[in-house]
C-alpha positions as semicolon CSV with decimal commas, in nm:
position;residue;x (nm);y (nm);z (nm)
1;X;0,097;3,559;-0,052
2;X;-0,154;3,720;0,182
3;X;-0,027;3,894;0,494
4;X;-0,235;3,659;0,707
5;X;-0,054;3,348;0,575
6;X;0,245;3,367;0,815
7;X;0,008;3,408;1,108
8;X;-0,201;3,113;0,986
9;X;0,109;2,895;0,948
10;X;0,229;2,991;1,294
11;X;-0,109;2,904;1,446
12;X;-0,112;2,572;1,262
13;X;0,230;2,485;1,404
14;X;0,119;2,590;1,751
15;X;-0,182;2,355;1,733
16;X;0,038;2,076;1,600
17;X;0,277;2,133;1,889
18;X;-0,003;2,102;2,145
19;X;-0,124;1,780;1,980
20;X;0,223;1,628;1,968
21;X;0,285;1,707;2,334
22;X;-0,044;1,538;2,424
23;X;0,033;1,234;2,210
24;X;0,380;1,195;2,359
25;X;0,244;1,216;2,711
26;X;-0,031;0,962;2,634
27;X;0,209;0,720;2,464
28;X;0,017;0,743;2,135
29;X;-0,303;0,607;2,285
30;X;-0,654;0,733;2,349
31;X;-0,952;0,848;2,146
32;X;-0,790;1,170;2,025
33;X;-0,490;0,975;1,894
34;X;-0,718;0,721;1,724
35;X;-0,907;0,996;1,544
36;X;-0,590;1,183;1,451
37;X;-0,401;0,884;1,310
38;X;-0,701;0,769;1,103
39;X;-0,727;1,114;0,946
40;X;-0,351;1,127;0,894
41;X;-0,344;0,789;0,720
42;X;-0,631;0,892;0,492
43;X;-0,457;1,217;0,402
44;X;-0,127;1,039;0,343
45;X;-0,279;0,769;0,126
46;X;-0,447;1,028;-0,098
47;X;-0,126;1,227;-0,147
48;X;0,112;0,931;-0,181
49;X;-0,113;0,748;-0,429
50;X;-0,111;1,057;-0,652
51;X;0,267;1,083;-0,625
52;X;0,321;0,718;-0,720
53;X;0,067;0,718;-1,003
54;X;0,207;1,035;-1,159
55;X;0,570;0,932;-1,116
56;X;0,639;1,243;-0,907
57;X;0,737;1,017;-0,616
58;X;1,071;0,944;-0,786
59;X;1,157;1,313;-0,803
60;X;1,060;1,355;-0,437
61;X;1,285;1,064;-0,341
62;X;1,568;1,218;-0,545
63;X;1,539;1,543;-0,350
64;X;1,604;1,337;-0,038
65;X;1,913;1,183;-0,197
66;X;1,741;0,852;-0,269
67;X;1,764;0,797;-0,641
68;X;1,561;0,516;-0,795
69;X;1,549;0,366;-1,141
70;X;1,197;0,455;-1,252
71;X;0,991;0,201;-1,438
72;X;0,627;0,189;-1,539
73;X;0,400;0,083;-1,255
74;X;0,049;-0,051;-1,336
75;X;-0,228;0,148;-1,167
76;X;-0,333;-0,137;-0,937
77;X;0,029;-0,193;-0,837
78;X;0,071;0,181;-0,775
79;X;-0,210;0,169;-0,521
80;X;-0,048;-0,124;-0,343
81;X;0,291;0,048;-0,338
82;X;0,134;0,367;-0,203
83;X;-0,048;0,173;0,068
84;X;0,272;-0,002;0,176
85;X;0,467;0,326;0,175
86;X;0,202;0,494;0,392
87;X;0,206;0,205;0,639
88;X;0,585;0,209;0,669
89;X;0,593;0,588;0,666
90;X;0,354;0,590;0,960
91;X;0,600;0,375;1,155
92;X;0,877;0,627;1,080
93;X;0,646;0,913;1,174
94;X;0,566;0,759;1,512
95;X;0,907;0,621;1,604
96;X;1,122;0,909;1,485
97;X;0,895;1,209;1,470
98;X;0,682;1,164;1,780
99;X;0,845;0,920;2,020
100;X;1,196;0,999;1,896
101;X;1,117;1,371;1,922
102;X;1,255;1,447;1,575
103;X;0,955;1,666;1,501
104;X;0,934;2,002;1,675
105;X;0,757;2,332;1,625
106;X;1,096;2,501;1,580
107;X;1,162;2,306;1,261
108;X;0,861;2,479;1,108
109;X;0,711;2,180;0,928
110;X;0,341;2,096;0,981
111;X;0,264;1,742;1,093
112;X;0,084;1,652;0,769
113;X;0,387;1,752;0,563
114;X;0,624;1,572;0,796
115;X;0,416;1,256;0,761
116;X;0,412;1,271;0,381
117;X;0,791;1,314;0,386
118;X;0,814;1,006;0,610
119;X;0,616;0,814;0,347
120;X;0,855;0,940;0,079
121;X;1,149;0,815;0,285
122;X;0,978;0,477;0,320
123;X;0,904;0,445;-0,051
124;X;1,251;0,338;-0,177
125;X;1,249;0,021;0,034
126;X;0,890;-0,054;-0,068
127;X;0,974;0,004;-0,434
128;X;1,289;-0,211;-0,426
129;X;1,099;-0,498;-0,266
130;X;0,842;-0,468;-0,543
131;X;1,116;-0,474;-0,807
132;X;1,270;-0,782;-0,646
133;X;0,935;-0,959;-0,642
134;X;0,871;-0,873;-1,005
135;X;1,213;-0,988;-1,124
136;X;1,204;-1,295;-0,902
137;X;0,876;-1,409;-1,052
138;X;1,018;-1,422;-1,403
139;X;1,116;-1,785;-1,346
140;X;0,770;-1,881;-1,226
141;X;0,541;-2,028;-1,490
142;X;0,189;-1,888;-1,480
143;X;-0,090;-2,140;-1,510
144;X;-0,267;-2,159;-1,845
145;X;-0,600;-2,187;-1,669
146;X;-0,741;-2,135;-1,323
147;X;-0,959;-2,436;-1,270
148;X;-1,064;-2,387;-0,911
149;X;-1,117;-2,016;-0,857
150;X;-1,357;-2,009;-0,562
151;X;-1,502;-2,341;-0,694
152;X;-1,643;-2,148;-0,989
153;X;-1,667;-2,455;-1,210
154;X;-2,012;-2,576;-1,110
155;X;-2,118;-2,934;-1,116
156;X;-2,346;-2,989;-1,412
157;X;-2,349;-3,099;-1,773
158;X;-2,030;-3,067;-1,981
159;X;-2,161;-2,763;-2,168
160;X;-2,219;-2,573;-1,844
161;X;-1,877;-2,672;-1,716
162;X;-1,710;-2,539;-2,032
163;X;-1,888;-2,206;-2,002
164;X;-1,796;-2,176;-1,634
165;X;-1,435;-2,269;-1,706
166;X;-1,406;-2,010;-1,980
167;X;-1,545;-1,745;-1,744
168;X;-1,295;-1,846;-1,474
169;X;-1,004;-1,835;-1,719
170;X;-1,109;-1,490;-1,844
171;X;-1,135;-1,365;-1,485
172;X;-0,790;-1,500;-1,406
173;X;-0,640;-1,335;-1,713
174;X;-0,797;-1,000;-1,614
175;X;-0,602;-0,990;-1,287
176;X;-0,265;-0,822;-1,247
177;X;0,036;-1,051;-1,275
178;X;0,116;-1,005;-0,906
179;X;-0,240;-1,100;-0,805
180;X;-0,229;-1,410;-1,025
181;X;0,091;-1,525;-0,859
182;X;-0,053;-1,483;-0,512
183;X;-0,361;-1,684;-0,613
184;X;-0,144;-1,954;-0,768
185;X;0,057;-1,993;-0,449
186;X;-0,259;-2,001;-0,242
187;X;-0,414;-2,265;-0,469
188;X;-0,097;-2,470;-0,434
189;X;-0,151;-2,484;-0,060
190;X;0,087;-2,219;0,069
191;X;-0,024;-2,041;0,387
192;X;-0,043;-1,662;0,414
193;X;0,276;-1,666;0,624
194;X;0,459;-1,878;0,366
195;X;0,341;-1,657;0,079
196;X;0,449;-1,350;0,276
197;X;0,798;-1,493;0,314
198;X;0,823;-1,575;-0,056
199;X;0,692;-1,238;-0,174
200;X;0,848;-1,022;0,099
201;X;0,512;-0,898;0,219
202;X;0,346;-0,921;0,557
203;X;0,087;-1,198;0,614
204;X;-0,175;-0,928;0,661
205;X;-0,085;-0,769;0,327
206;X;-0,106;-1,110;0,159
207;X;-0,450;-1,167;0,306
208;X;-0,572;-0,828;0,186
209;X;-0,437;-0,871;-0,166
210;X;-0,583;-1,217;-0,198
211;X;-0,921;-1,086;-0,087
212;X;-0,910;-0,806;-0,344
213;X;-0,795;-1,045;-0,618
214;X;-1,083;-1,285;-0,546
215;X;-1,332;-0,998;-0,548
216;X;-1,202;-0,868;-0,880
217;X;-1,206;-1,217;-1,032
218;X;-1,555;-1,290;-0,902
219;X;-1,690;-0,963;-1,045
220;X;-1,530;-1,034;-1,381
221;X;-1,665;-1,390;-1,379
222;X;-2,019;-1,263;-1,319
223;X;-1,983;-1,027;-1,616
224;X;-1,856;-1,304;-1,844
225;X;-2,139;-1,546;-1,768
């Protein structure tokens, strides 16, 4: 370790301390806070996504005394879990670390590291909800076909309809199981709020996942045609 490292770490903590004091006084508002929290979320999402994808998140949780039964997580699901953990970790970061004054310069932990640890603390609840959703869906029958994906079956002669239907079915099959279930519920007339209650997500998360599922399906449909 270079001799300048302790001085660099001390300066980093000093700057973090000045920022935190400003944010506490401003009530977490203002342009500087907006810029800071956007950068923090981006940093956190990058780190947490890598932790979840690699499986290292489970070891990190264990070091905090939160032991989880690890199971394989599909890559698209890993991104969703990481996003949810970052969102909930940000709440912990704000409520405990900043407003609750849990973070301080004296503790010697930079803000970025404190935030990532907050995301790690949030992950067990996010992961358990995901496990519950996955196990709860075992009794739900998936549709054999997806006849009305974005009205993809065009009006026309029977041959055209068959081709369009095959493309829609292939697109549906290419989606993750969780995305298919959300689309099924939506096609059955459930609102975002109702789907959120059933899947233990927020309505906003449901909306975002449905949008991504439709985009993925539409892209796959275009490739199949």
